Amino acid sequence: MTTATPDTGATPALKPYLRLLTATQFAFNTGFYAVLPYLAAHLGDGLGMAGWLVGLVLGLRTFSQQGLFVVGGALTDRYGPRPVVLTGCVLRIAGFCWLAQAGSTATVIGAVLLIGFAAALFSPAVESETARAAVAHETATGTPRAQVLAVFSAAGQAGAFLGPLLGSLLLLLGGDFRTACLAGAVVFVGVLAGHAKLMPHRPRRPRTARTGAALPRDVFANRPFLVLCLVYSSYLVSYNQLYLALPAEVERATGSQSALGGLFALSSLLVVVAQLPLTRWSARRLPPRTALVTGLAVVATGFAAVPLAPDGPAGLLPAAALVVLLTLGQMLLVPAARGLVPDLVDDHRLGLATGALSSVSGLAVLVGSAATGTLLDTPGAVLWTVLATVPLTGAALALTLSGGRRTPEPVTAVTD
């Protein structure tokens, strides 16, 4: 007889499958963020699109990804993660190659929609599998699932840290946006090869009357889950400002977007360094609802601080303050939100629920990006006040959720 006790180390010891999923997230973000930070500048300066159209294209990219997560999640529940992940990799490679050649509004939109849909297949499969494995790990060891999800998040942010540096290096070496797109495609070729070899097969889940009937009850008519979707939407709309309002602020303050890569690197480095200790502290001391409310309040503070920071020699200070506070809020609320999903829905619908969480958020981002694009030319105090109300509204909604679970008691496992 052996007794499992909670893992109190800085980093939970992960099983091989969790390590594969974590490495997946790292590689996925490396390829993705080698391109995304430079997309807005390419659309505006390279292709001459108006600000509202740039915002719309970015919103369409996010919506085709986040908005269609529900499709990828449902397919994952039905067919298992492996075929969904592999298909997503193939489509992402094709999308980046297309974007590298796109020169008109129509072709750019087609390319970004394909890139987004590829992630709509890939990400729900990986995220739902990670959540399921994190719950199993919590049951077996007593380690809070939020700590495992924080490792996954930190790996993704490590990729998000490396990706912009890879894109910046290519630009410094004389490459252009097309070169960055092709480099991103090469990364996904490696991801595809690795998963084709290492990701395990899983039998298809048979269709049953029970699972069909459970769909509206467990997901779309589940009030606490829908409230969580709205709360998460307020976060994602806010986070998307890193790609829309932040570049505009950097250009306003410095006259160019050359510092943008460094700010993205700062955000990712903060997560890599601080995500695990912060989540280890919050998972043991804060109920999920409190973590959600606190995180969104910190995000709102970041927006409110931008017009208060000085110009002149400290011109980048507002943007840096926004990045730091937005990242701190993200680190508090994302593991808490993701960790709540398995408690609110049936396990057979975890993929669908994971996808629905992002789909509702993606729809909010589509509307929010177009709206923000129209506000970019307004006085800064107006823009940042409006943006601050978004996470504050989410925090108010989060207060209507139940307090959530605290860290579970150590689980005693009996083995032969």
CSV table of C-alpha atoms in Angstrom, one decimal:
chain,number,residue,atom,x,y,z
A,1,MET,CA,0.0,0.0,0.0
A,2,THR,CA,1.3,3.4,-1.0
A,3,THR,CA,0.0,6.9,-0.2
A,4,ALA,CA,0.0,9.6,-2.8
A,5,THR,CA,0.8,13.1,-1.4
A,6,PRO,CA,0.5,16.5,-3.0
A,7,ASP,CA,3.5,17.6,-5.1
A,8,THR,CA,4.9,20.6,-3.3
A,9,GLY,CA,7.9,21.2,-5.6
A,10,ALA,CA,8.2,24.2,-7.9
A,11,THR,CA,7.2,22.1,-10.9
A,12,PRO,CA,4.9,19.1,-10.8
A,13,ALA,CA,6.4,15.9,-12.1
A,14,LEU,CA,4.4,15.2,-15.3
A,15,LYS,CA,3.6,11.9,-16.9
A,16,PRO,CA,4.9,11.3,-20.5
A,17,TYR,CA,1.5,12.1,-22.1
A,18,LEU,CA,1.4,15.4,-20.2
A,19,ARG,CA,4.9,16.2,-21.3
A,20,LEU,CA,4.0,15.5,-24.9
A,21,LEU,CA,1.0,17.9,-24.7
A,22,THR,CA,3.1,20.6,-23.0
A,23,ALA,CA,5.8,20.3,-25.7
A,24,THR,CA,3.1,20.6,-28.3
A,25,GLN,CA,1.9,23.9,-26.9
A,26,PHE,CA,5.5,25.2,-26.9
A,27,ALA,CA,6.1,24.3,-30.5
A,28,PHE,CA,2.7,25.5,-31.6
A,29,ASN,CA,3.2,29.0,-30.1
A,30,THR,CA,6.8,29.3,-31.4
A,31,GLY,CA,5.6,29.0,-35.0
A,32,PHE,CA,2.5,31.1,-34.5
A,33,TYR,CA,4.2,34.0,-32.7
A,34,ALA,CA,6.9,34.2,-35.3
A,35,VAL,CA,4.3,35.7,-37.5
A,36,LEU,CA,1.4,37.2,-35.6
A,37,PRO,CA,3.1,40.2,-33.9
A,38,TYR,CA,4.0,41.6,-37.3
A,39,LEU,CA,0.7,40.9,-39.1
A,40,ALA,CA,-1.0,44.3,-38.2
A,41,ALA,CA,2.0,46.3,-39.5
A,42,HIS,CA,2.1,44.2,-42.7
A,43,LEU,CA,-1.6,44.8,-43.3
A,44,GLY,CA,-1.4,48.5,-42.6
A,45,ASP,CA,2.0,49.5,-44.0
A,46,GLY,CA,2.7,46.7,-46.4
A,47,LEU,CA,-0.7,46.4,-48.0
A,48,GLY,CA,-2.2,49.8,-47.1
A,49,MET,CA,-5.3,48.7,-45.3
A,50,ALA,CA,-7.3,51.1,-43.3
A,51,GLY,CA,-7.3,50.8,-39.5
A,52,TRP,CA,-10.9,49.5,-39.3
A,53,LEU,CA,-10.1,46.9,-42.0
A,54,VAL,CA,-6.9,45.8,-40.1
A,55,GLY,CA,-9.0,45.4,-37.0
A,56,LEU,CA,-11.6,43.4,-38.9
A,57,VAL,CA,-9.0,41.1,-40.4
A,58,LEU,CA,-7.4,40.5,-37.0
A,59,GLY,CA,-10.9,39.8,-35.5
A,60,LEU,CA,-11.7,37.4,-38.3
A,61,ARG,CA,-8.5,35.6,-37.6
A,62,THR,CA,-9.3,35.2,-34.0
A,63,PHE,CA,-13.0,34.3,-34.7
A,64,SER,CA,-12.1,31.6,-37.2
A,65,GLN,CA,-9.8,30.2,-34.5
A,66,GLN,CA,-11.6,30.8,-31.2
A,67,GLY,CA,-15.1,31.0,-32.8
A,68,LEU,CA,-14.7,27.5,-34.4
A,69,PHE,CA,-13.1,25.9,-31.4
A,70,VAL,CA,-16.5,24.3,-30.8
A,71,VAL,CA,-16.1,22.3,-34.0
A,72,GLY,CA,-12.6,21.1,-33.1
A,73,GLY,CA,-13.8,20.2,-29.6
A,74,ALA,CA,-16.8,18.2,-30.9
A,75,LEU,CA,-14.6,16.4,-33.4
A,76,THR,CA,-12.1,15.6,-30.6
A,77,ASP,CA,-14.9,14.1,-28.5
A,78,ARG,CA,-16.0,12.0,-31.5
A,79,TYR,CA,-12.8,10.8,-33.1
A,80,GLY,CA,-10.1,11.4,-30.4
A,81,PRO,CA,-7.3,14.0,-30.4
A,82,ARG,CA,-4.8,12.4,-32.8
A,83,PRO,CA,-6.6,12.9,-36.2
A,84,VAL,CA,-7.8,16.3,-35.2
A,85,VAL,CA,-4.4,17.5,-34.2
A,86,LEU,CA,-2.7,16.1,-37.4
A,87,THR,CA,-5.3,17.7,-39.6
A,88,GLY,CA,-4.9,21.1,-37.8
A,89,CYS,CA,-1.1,20.9,-38.4
A,90,VAL,CA,-1.6,20.3,-42.2
A,91,LEU,CA,-4.0,23.2,-42.5
A,92,ARG,CA,-1.8,25.6,-40.5
A,93,ILE,CA,1.2,24.8,-42.8
A,94,ALA,CA,-1.0,25.5,-45.8
A,95,GLY,CA,-2.4,28.7,-44.3
A,96,PHE,CA,1.1,30.2,-43.5
A,97,CYS,CA,2.3,29.4,-47.0
A,98,TRP,CA,-0.8,31.1,-48.5
A,99,LEU,CA,-0.4,34.2,-46.3
A,100,ALA,CA,3.2,34.5,-47.4
A,101,GLN,CA,2.0,35.0,-51.0
A,102,ALA,CA,-1.3,36.9,-50.3
A,103,GLY,CA,-1.3,40.4,-51.7
A,104,SER,CA,-5.0,41.4,-51.8
A,105,THR,CA,-7.6,41.8,-49.1
A,106,ALA,CA,-9.5,38.7,-50.3
A,107,THR,CA,-6.5,36.5,-50.3
A,108,VAL,CA,-5.3,37.8,-46.9
A,109,ILE,CA,-8.7,37.1,-45.4
A,110,GLY,CA,-8.7,33.6,-46.9
A,111,ALA,CA,-5.3,32.8,-45.5
A,112,VAL,CA,-6.0,34.1,-42.0
A,113,LEU,CA,-9.3,32.2,-41.9
A,114,LEU,CA,-7.5,29.0,-42.8
A,115,ILE,CA,-4.8,29.7,-40.2
A,116,GLY,CA,-7.5,30.3,-37.6
A,117,PHE,CA,-9.5,27.2,-38.5
A,118,ALA,CA,-6.3,25.1,-38.3
A,119,ALA,CA,-5.9,26.2,-34.7
A,120,ALA,CA,-9.6,25.6,-34.1
A,121,LEU,CA,-8.9,22.0,-34.8
A,122,PHE,CA,-5.6,21.7,-33.1
A,123,SER,CA,-6.0,23.7,-29.8
A,124,PRO,CA,-9.2,22.2,-28.4
A,125,ALA,CA,-7.9,18.7,-28.8
A,126,VAL,CA,-4.7,19.5,-27.0
A,127,GLU,CA,-6.3,21.7,-24.3
A,128,SER,CA,-9.1,19.3,-23.5
A,129,GLU,CA,-6.7,16.4,-23.3
A,130,THR,CA,-4.5,18.5,-21.0
A,131,ALA,CA,-7.4,19.4,-18.7
A,132,ARG,CA,-8.5,15.7,-18.6
A,133,ALA,CA,-5.0,14.6,-17.7
A,134,ALA,CA,-4.6,17.4,-15.1
A,135,VAL,CA,-7.7,16.2,-13.3
A,136,ALA,CA,-6.4,12.7,-13.3
A,137,HIS,CA,-3.0,13.9,-12.0
A,138,GLU,CA,-4.8,15.8,-9.3
A,139,THR,CA,-6.8,12.8,-8.3
A,140,ALA,CA,-3.7,10.6,-8.2
A,141,THR,CA,-1.3,12.9,-6.4
A,142,GLY,CA,-3.3,15.7,-4.8
A,143,THR,CA,-1.4,18.3,-6.9
A,144,PRO,CA,-3.9,21.1,-7.8
A,145,ARG,CA,-4.9,20.8,-11.4
A,146,ALA,CA,-4.2,24.6,-11.8
A,147,GLN,CA,-0.5,23.9,-11.2
A,148,VAL,CA,-0.4,21.3,-14.1
A,149,LEU,CA,-2.3,23.7,-16.3
A,150,ALA,CA,0.2,26.5,-15.4
A,151,VAL,CA,3.0,24.3,-16.6
A,152,PHE,CA,1.1,24.0,-19.9
A,153,SER,CA,0.5,27.7,-20.0
A,154,ALA,CA,4.2,28.5,-19.2
A,155,ALA,CA,5.3,26.2,-22.0
A,156,GLY,CA,3.0,28.0,-24.4
A,157,GLN,CA,4.4,31.4,-23.3
A,158,ALA,CA,7.9,30.1,-23.7
A,159,GLY,CA,7.0,29.5,-27.3
A,160,ALA,CA,5.4,32.9,-27.5
A,161,PHE,CA,8.6,34.4,-26.1
A,162,LEU,CA,10.8,32.6,-28.7
A,163,GLY,CA,8.4,33.1,-31.6
A,164,PRO,CA,8.7,36.9,-31.9
A,165,LEU,CA,12.4,36.7,-31.4
A,166,LEU,CA,12.6,34.3,-34.3
A,167,GLY,CA,10.5,36.7,-36.4
A,168,SER,CA,12.6,39.6,-35.3
A,169,LEU,CA,15.8,37.8,-36.1
A,170,LEU,CA,14.6,36.9,-39.6
A,171,LEU,CA,13.7,40.6,-40.2
A,172,LEU,CA,17.1,41.7,-38.9
A,173,LEU,CA,18.8,39.3,-41.3
A,174,GLY,CA,17.1,40.9,-44.2
A,175,GLY,CA,14.0,38.8,-44.4
A,176,ASP,CA,10.5,40.1,-44.7
A,177,PHE,CA,7.0,39.2,-43.6
A,178,ARG,CA,6.9,36.4,-46.2
A,179,THR,CA,10.1,34.9,-44.7
A,180,ALA,CA,8.5,34.9,-41.2
A,181,CYS,CA,5.4,33.1,-42.6
A,182,LEU,CA,7.5,30.4,-44.2
A,183,ALA,CA,9.6,30.0,-41.0
A,184,GLY,CA,6.3,29.5,-39.1
A,185,ALA,CA,5.3,26.9,-41.7
A,186,VAL,CA,8.6,25.0,-41.2
A,187,VAL,CA,8.0,24.9,-37.4
A,188,PHE,CA,4.6,23.3,-38.0
A,189,VAL,CA,6.1,20.7,-40.3
A,190,GLY,CA,8.1,19.6,-37.3
A,191,VAL,CA,5.1,19.6,-35.1
A,192,LEU,CA,3.2,17.5,-37.6
A,193,ALA,CA,6.1,15.0,-37.9
A,194,GLY,CA,6.4,14.7,-34.1
A,195,HIS,CA,2.8,14.1,-33.5
A,196,ALA,CA,2.4,11.6,-36.3
A,197,LYS,CA,5.0,9.6,-34.5
A,198,LEU,CA,4.3,10.1,-30.8
A,199,MET,CA,0.6,10.9,-30.3
A,200,PRO,CA,-1.2,7.8,-29.3
A,201,HIS,CA,-4.3,6.4,-31.1
A,202,ARG,CA,-7.6,6.4,-29.3
A,203,PRO,CA,-10.7,4.4,-30.3
A,204,ARG,CA,-13.5,6.4,-31.8
A,205,ARG,CA,-16.2,7.2,-29.2
A,206,PRO,CA,-19.4,5.5,-30.3
A,207,ARG,CA,-22.6,7.5,-30.8
A,208,THR,CA,-25.1,7.0,-28.1
A,209,ALA,CA,-28.5,8.4,-27.2
A,210,ARG,CA,-27.1,9.5,-23.9
A,211,THR,CA,-24.3,11.6,-25.2
A,212,GLY,CA,-26.6,13.2,-27.8
A,213,ALA,CA,-29.2,14.1,-25.2
A,214,ALA,CA,-26.5,15.4,-22.8
A,215,LEU,CA,-25.3,18.1,-25.3
A,216,PRO,CA,-27.8,20.9,-24.5
A,217,ARG,CA,-27.9,20.1,-20.8
A,218,ASP,CA,-24.2,19.7,-20.1
A,219,VAL,CA,-23.0,22.6,-22.3
A,220,PHE,CA,-25.3,25.0,-24.0
A,221,ALA,CA,-28.0,25.1,-21.3
A,222,ASN,CA,-25.6,25.0,-18.4
A,223,ARG,CA,-25.9,28.5,-16.8
A,224,PRO,CA,-22.7,28.4,-14.7
A,225,PHE,CA,-20.7,27.3,-17.7
A,226,LEU,CA,-22.2,30.0,-19.9
A,227,VAL,CA,-21.3,32.6,-17.3
A,228,LEU,CA,-17.8,31.3,-17.3
A,229,CYS,CA,-17.8,31.7,-21.1
A,230,LEU,CA,-18.8,35.4,-20.8
A,231,VAL,CA,-16.2,36.0,-18.1
A,232,TYR,CA,-13.5,34.4,-20.3
A,233,SER,CA,-14.7,36.5,-23.2
A,234,SER,CA,-14.0,39.7,-21.3
A,235,TYR,CA,-10.4,38.4,-20.8
A,236,LEU,CA,-9.8,37.4,-24.4
A,237,VAL,CA,-11.2,40.7,-25.8
A,238,SER,CA,-8.8,42.5,-23.4
A,239,TYR,CA,-5.8,40.2,-24.3
A,240,ASN,CA,-6.4,40.8,-28.0
A,241,GLN,CA,-5.4,44.4,-27.5
A,242,LEU,CA,-1.8,43.3,-27.4
A,243,TYR,CA,-2.2,42.9,-31.2
A,244,LEU,CA,-4.3,46.0,-31.9
A,245,ALA,CA,-4.2,48.8,-29.3
A,246,LEU,CA,-0.7,48.0,-28.1
A,247,PRO,CA,1.0,48.4,-31.5
A,248,ALA,CA,-0.9,51.7,-32.0
A,249,GLU,CA,0.3,52.9,-28.5
A,250,VAL,CA,3.9,51.9,-29.3
A,251,GLU,CA,3.8,53.8,-32.6
A,252,ARG,CA,2.2,56.8,-31.0
A,253,ALA,CA,4.9,56.9,-28.3
A,254,THR,CA,8.0,56.2,-30.3
A,255,GLY,CA,7.1,56.8,-34.0
A,256,SER,CA,7.6,53.1,-34.9
A,257,GLN,CA,6.8,49.6,-33.9
A,258,SER,CA,10.4,48.5,-33.5
A,259,ALA,CA,9.9,48.0,-29.7
A,260,LEU,CA,6.9,45.7,-30.2
A,261,GLY,CA,8.9,42.5,-30.3
A,262,GLY,CA,10.6,43.4,-27.0
A,263,LEU,CA,7.3,44.0,-25.3
A,264,PHE,CA,5.9,40.7,-26.5
A,265,ALA,CA,9.1,39.1,-25.2
A,266,LEU,CA,8.6,40.8,-21.9
A,267,SER,CA,5.1,39.4,-21.6
A,268,SER,CA,6.2,35.9,-22.4
A,269,LEU,CA,9.2,36.1,-20.2
A,270,LEU,CA,7.0,37.1,-17.2
A,271,VAL,CA,4.9,34.0,-17.7
A,272,VAL,CA,7.8,31.7,-18.1
A,273,VAL,CA,9.4,33.1,-14.9
A,274,ALA,CA,6.4,33.8,-12.7
A,275,GLN,CA,3.5,31.6,-13.9
A,276,LEU,CA,4.4,28.5,-11.9
A,277,PRO,CA,5.1,30.2,-8.5
A,278,LEU,CA,2.1,32.5,-8.9
A,279,THR,CA,-0.2,29.7,-9.7
A,280,ARG,CA,1.2,27.5,-6.9
A,281,TRP,CA,0.4,30.3,-4.5
A,282,SER,CA,-3.0,31.1,-5.9
A,283,ALA,CA,-4.2,27.5,-6.3
A,284,ARG,CA,-3.6,26.9,-2.6
A,285,ARG,CA,-5.0,30.2,-1.2
A,286,LEU,CA,-7.6,31.5,-3.7
A,287,PRO,CA,-10.8,29.9,-4.8
A,288,PRO,CA,-11.2,29.9,-8.6
A,289,ARG,CA,-13.8,32.7,-8.5
A,290,THR,CA,-11.5,34.9,-6.5
A,291,ALA,CA,-8.6,34.3,-8.9
A,292,LEU,CA,-10.9,35.2,-11.8
A,293,VAL,CA,-12.1,38.4,-10.2
A,294,THR,CA,-8.6,39.5,-9.1
A,295,GLY,CA,-7.0,38.7,-12.5
A,296,LEU,CA,-9.6,40.7,-14.4
A,297,ALA,CA,-9.3,43.7,-12.0
A,298,VAL,CA,-5.5,43.7,-12.6
A,299,VAL,CA,-6.1,43.7,-16.4
A,300,ALA,CA,-8.5,46.7,-16.0
A,301,THR,CA,-5.8,48.5,-14.0
A,302,GLY,CA,-3.4,48.0,-16.8
A,303,PHE,CA,-5.7,49.7,-19.3
A,304,ALA,CA,-6.5,52.5,-16.8
A,305,ALA,CA,-2.8,53.2,-16.2
A,306,VAL,CA,-1.9,53.9,-19.9
A,307,PRO,CA,-3.2,57.5,-20.1
A,308,LEU,CA,-1.8,58.3,-16.7
A,309,ALA,CA,1.8,57.3,-17.6
A,310,PRO,CA,4.2,60.1,-18.8
A,311,ASP,CA,5.3,60.8,-22.4
A,312,GLY,CA,8.7,62.0,-23.4
A,313,PRO,CA,11.8,60.0,-22.5
A,314,ALA,CA,9.6,57.5,-20.7
A,315,GLY,CA,7.4,57.1,-23.8
A,316,LEU,CA,7.3,53.3,-23.6
A,317,LEU,CA,6.3,53.3,-20.0
A,318,PRO,CA,2.5,53.2,-20.7
A,319,ALA,CA,2.9,50.3,-23.1
A,320,ALA,CA,5.2,48.4,-20.7
A,321,ALA,CA,2.8,48.9,-17.7
A,322,LEU,CA,0.0,47.6,-19.9
A,323,VAL,CA,1.9,44.5,-20.8
A,324,VAL,CA,3.0,43.7,-17.3
A,325,LEU,CA,-0.4,44.1,-15.7
A,326,LEU,CA,-2.2,42.4,-18.5
A,327,THR,CA,0.2,39.5,-18.2
A,328,LEU,CA,-0.2,39.3,-14.4
A,329,GLY,CA,-3.9,39.2,-14.7
A,330,GLN,CA,-3.7,36.5,-17.4
A,331,MET,CA,-1.5,34.4,-15.1
A,332,LEU,CA,-4.1,34.5,-12.3
A,333,LEU,CA,-7.2,33.9,-14.3
A,334,VAL,CA,-6.5,31.5,-17.1
A,335,PRO,CA,-5.5,28.4,-15.1
A,336,ALA,CA,-8.5,29.1,-12.8
A,337,ALA,CA,-10.9,29.4,-15.7
A,338,ARG,CA,-9.5,26.3,-17.5
A,339,GLY,CA,-9.5,24.3,-14.3
A,340,LEU,CA,-13.2,25.0,-13.7
A,341,VAL,CA,-14.4,23.5,-17.0
A,342,PRO,CA,-14.1,19.9,-16.0
A,343,ASP,CA,-16.2,20.6,-12.9
A,344,LEU,CA,-19.0,22.2,-14.9
A,345,VAL,CA,-19.6,19.7,-17.7
A,346,ASP,CA,-19.7,16.0,-18.3
A,347,ASP,CA,-16.4,14.3,-19.1
A,348,HIS,CA,-17.8,13.0,-22.4
A,349,ARG,CA,-18.3,16.6,-23.5
A,350,LEU,CA,-15.1,18.1,-22.2
A,351,GLY,CA,-13.8,18.7,-25.8
A,352,LEU,CA,-17.0,20.4,-26.8
A,353,ALA,CA,-17.0,22.5,-23.7
A,354,THR,CA,-13.4,23.5,-24.1
A,355,GLY,CA,-14.2,24.5,-27.7
A,356,ALA,CA,-17.3,26.4,-26.7
A,357,LEU,CA,-15.4,28.4,-24.1
A,358,SER,CA,-13.2,29.7,-26.8
A,359,SER,CA,-15.9,30.0,-29.4
A,360,VAL,CA,-18.0,32.4,-27.3
A,361,SER,CA,-14.8,34.3,-26.6
A,362,GLY,CA,-13.9,34.4,-30.3
A,363,LEU,CA,-17.3,35.9,-31.2
A,364,ALA,CA,-16.7,38.6,-28.6
A,365,VAL,CA,-13.3,39.3,-30.0
A,366,LEU,CA,-14.7,39.6,-33.6
A,367,VAL,CA,-17.1,42.4,-32.4
A,368,GLY,CA,-14.6,43.9,-30.0
A,369,SER,CA,-11.7,44.1,-32.5
A,370,ALA,CA,-13.8,46.0,-35.1
A,371,ALA,CA,-15.0,48.3,-32.4
A,372,THR,CA,-11.6,48.9,-31.0
A,373,GLY,CA,-10.3,49.6,-34.6
A,374,THR,CA,-12.8,52.5,-34.8
A,375,LEU,CA,-11.6,53.9,-31.5
A,376,LEU,CA,-7.9,54.0,-32.2
A,377,ASP,CA,-8.0,57.6,-33.5
A,378,THR,CA,-10.0,58.8,-30.5
A,379,PRO,CA,-8.3,60.6,-27.5
A,380,GLY,CA,-6.3,58.1,-25.4
A,381,ALA,CA,-8.3,58.7,-22.3
A,382,VAL,CA,-11.5,57.6,-24.1
A,383,LEU,CA,-9.9,54.6,-25.7
A,384,TRP,CA,-8.3,53.2,-22.5
A,385,THR,CA,-11.4,54.0,-20.3
A,386,VAL,CA,-13.6,52.0,-22.7
A,387,LEU,CA,-11.1,49.1,-22.8
A,388,ALA,CA,-10.9,49.1,-18.9
A,389,THR,CA,-14.7,48.6,-18.7
A,390,VAL,CA,-14.5,45.2,-20.5
A,391,PRO,CA,-12.5,43.3,-17.8
A,392,LEU,CA,-14.4,45.1,-15.1
A,393,THR,CA,-17.7,43.8,-16.5
A,394,GLY,CA,-16.2,40.3,-16.6
A,395,ALA,CA,-15.1,40.6,-13.0
A,396,ALA,CA,-18.7,41.5,-12.0
A,397,LEU,CA,-20.0,38.5,-13.9
A,398,ALA,CA,-17.4,36.2,-12.2
A,399,LEU,CA,-18.8,37.2,-8.8
A,400,THR,CA,-22.1,35.4,-9.7
A,401,LEU,CA,-20.2,32.1,-10.0
A,402,SER,CA,-20.0,29.8,-7.1
A,403,GLY,CA,-17.0,30.2,-4.9
A,404,GLY,CA,-15.4,27.2,-6.6
A,405,ARG,CA,-13.3,24.4,-5.1
A,406,ARG,CA,-10.3,25.0,-3.0
A,407,THR,CA,-7.3,22.7,-3.2
A,408,PRO,CA,-8.4,19.1,-2.7
A,409,GLU,CA,-7.3,17.1,0.2
A,410,PRO,CA,-4.5,14.7,-0.5
A,411,VAL,CA,-5.7,11.6,-2.3
A,412,THR,CA,-4.9,8.2,-0.8
A,413,ALA,CA,-4.2,5.8,-3.6
A,414,VAL,CA,-4.1,2.0,-2.8
A,415,THR,CA,-1.9,-0.1,-5.1
A,416,ASP,CA,-0.7,-3.6,-5.0
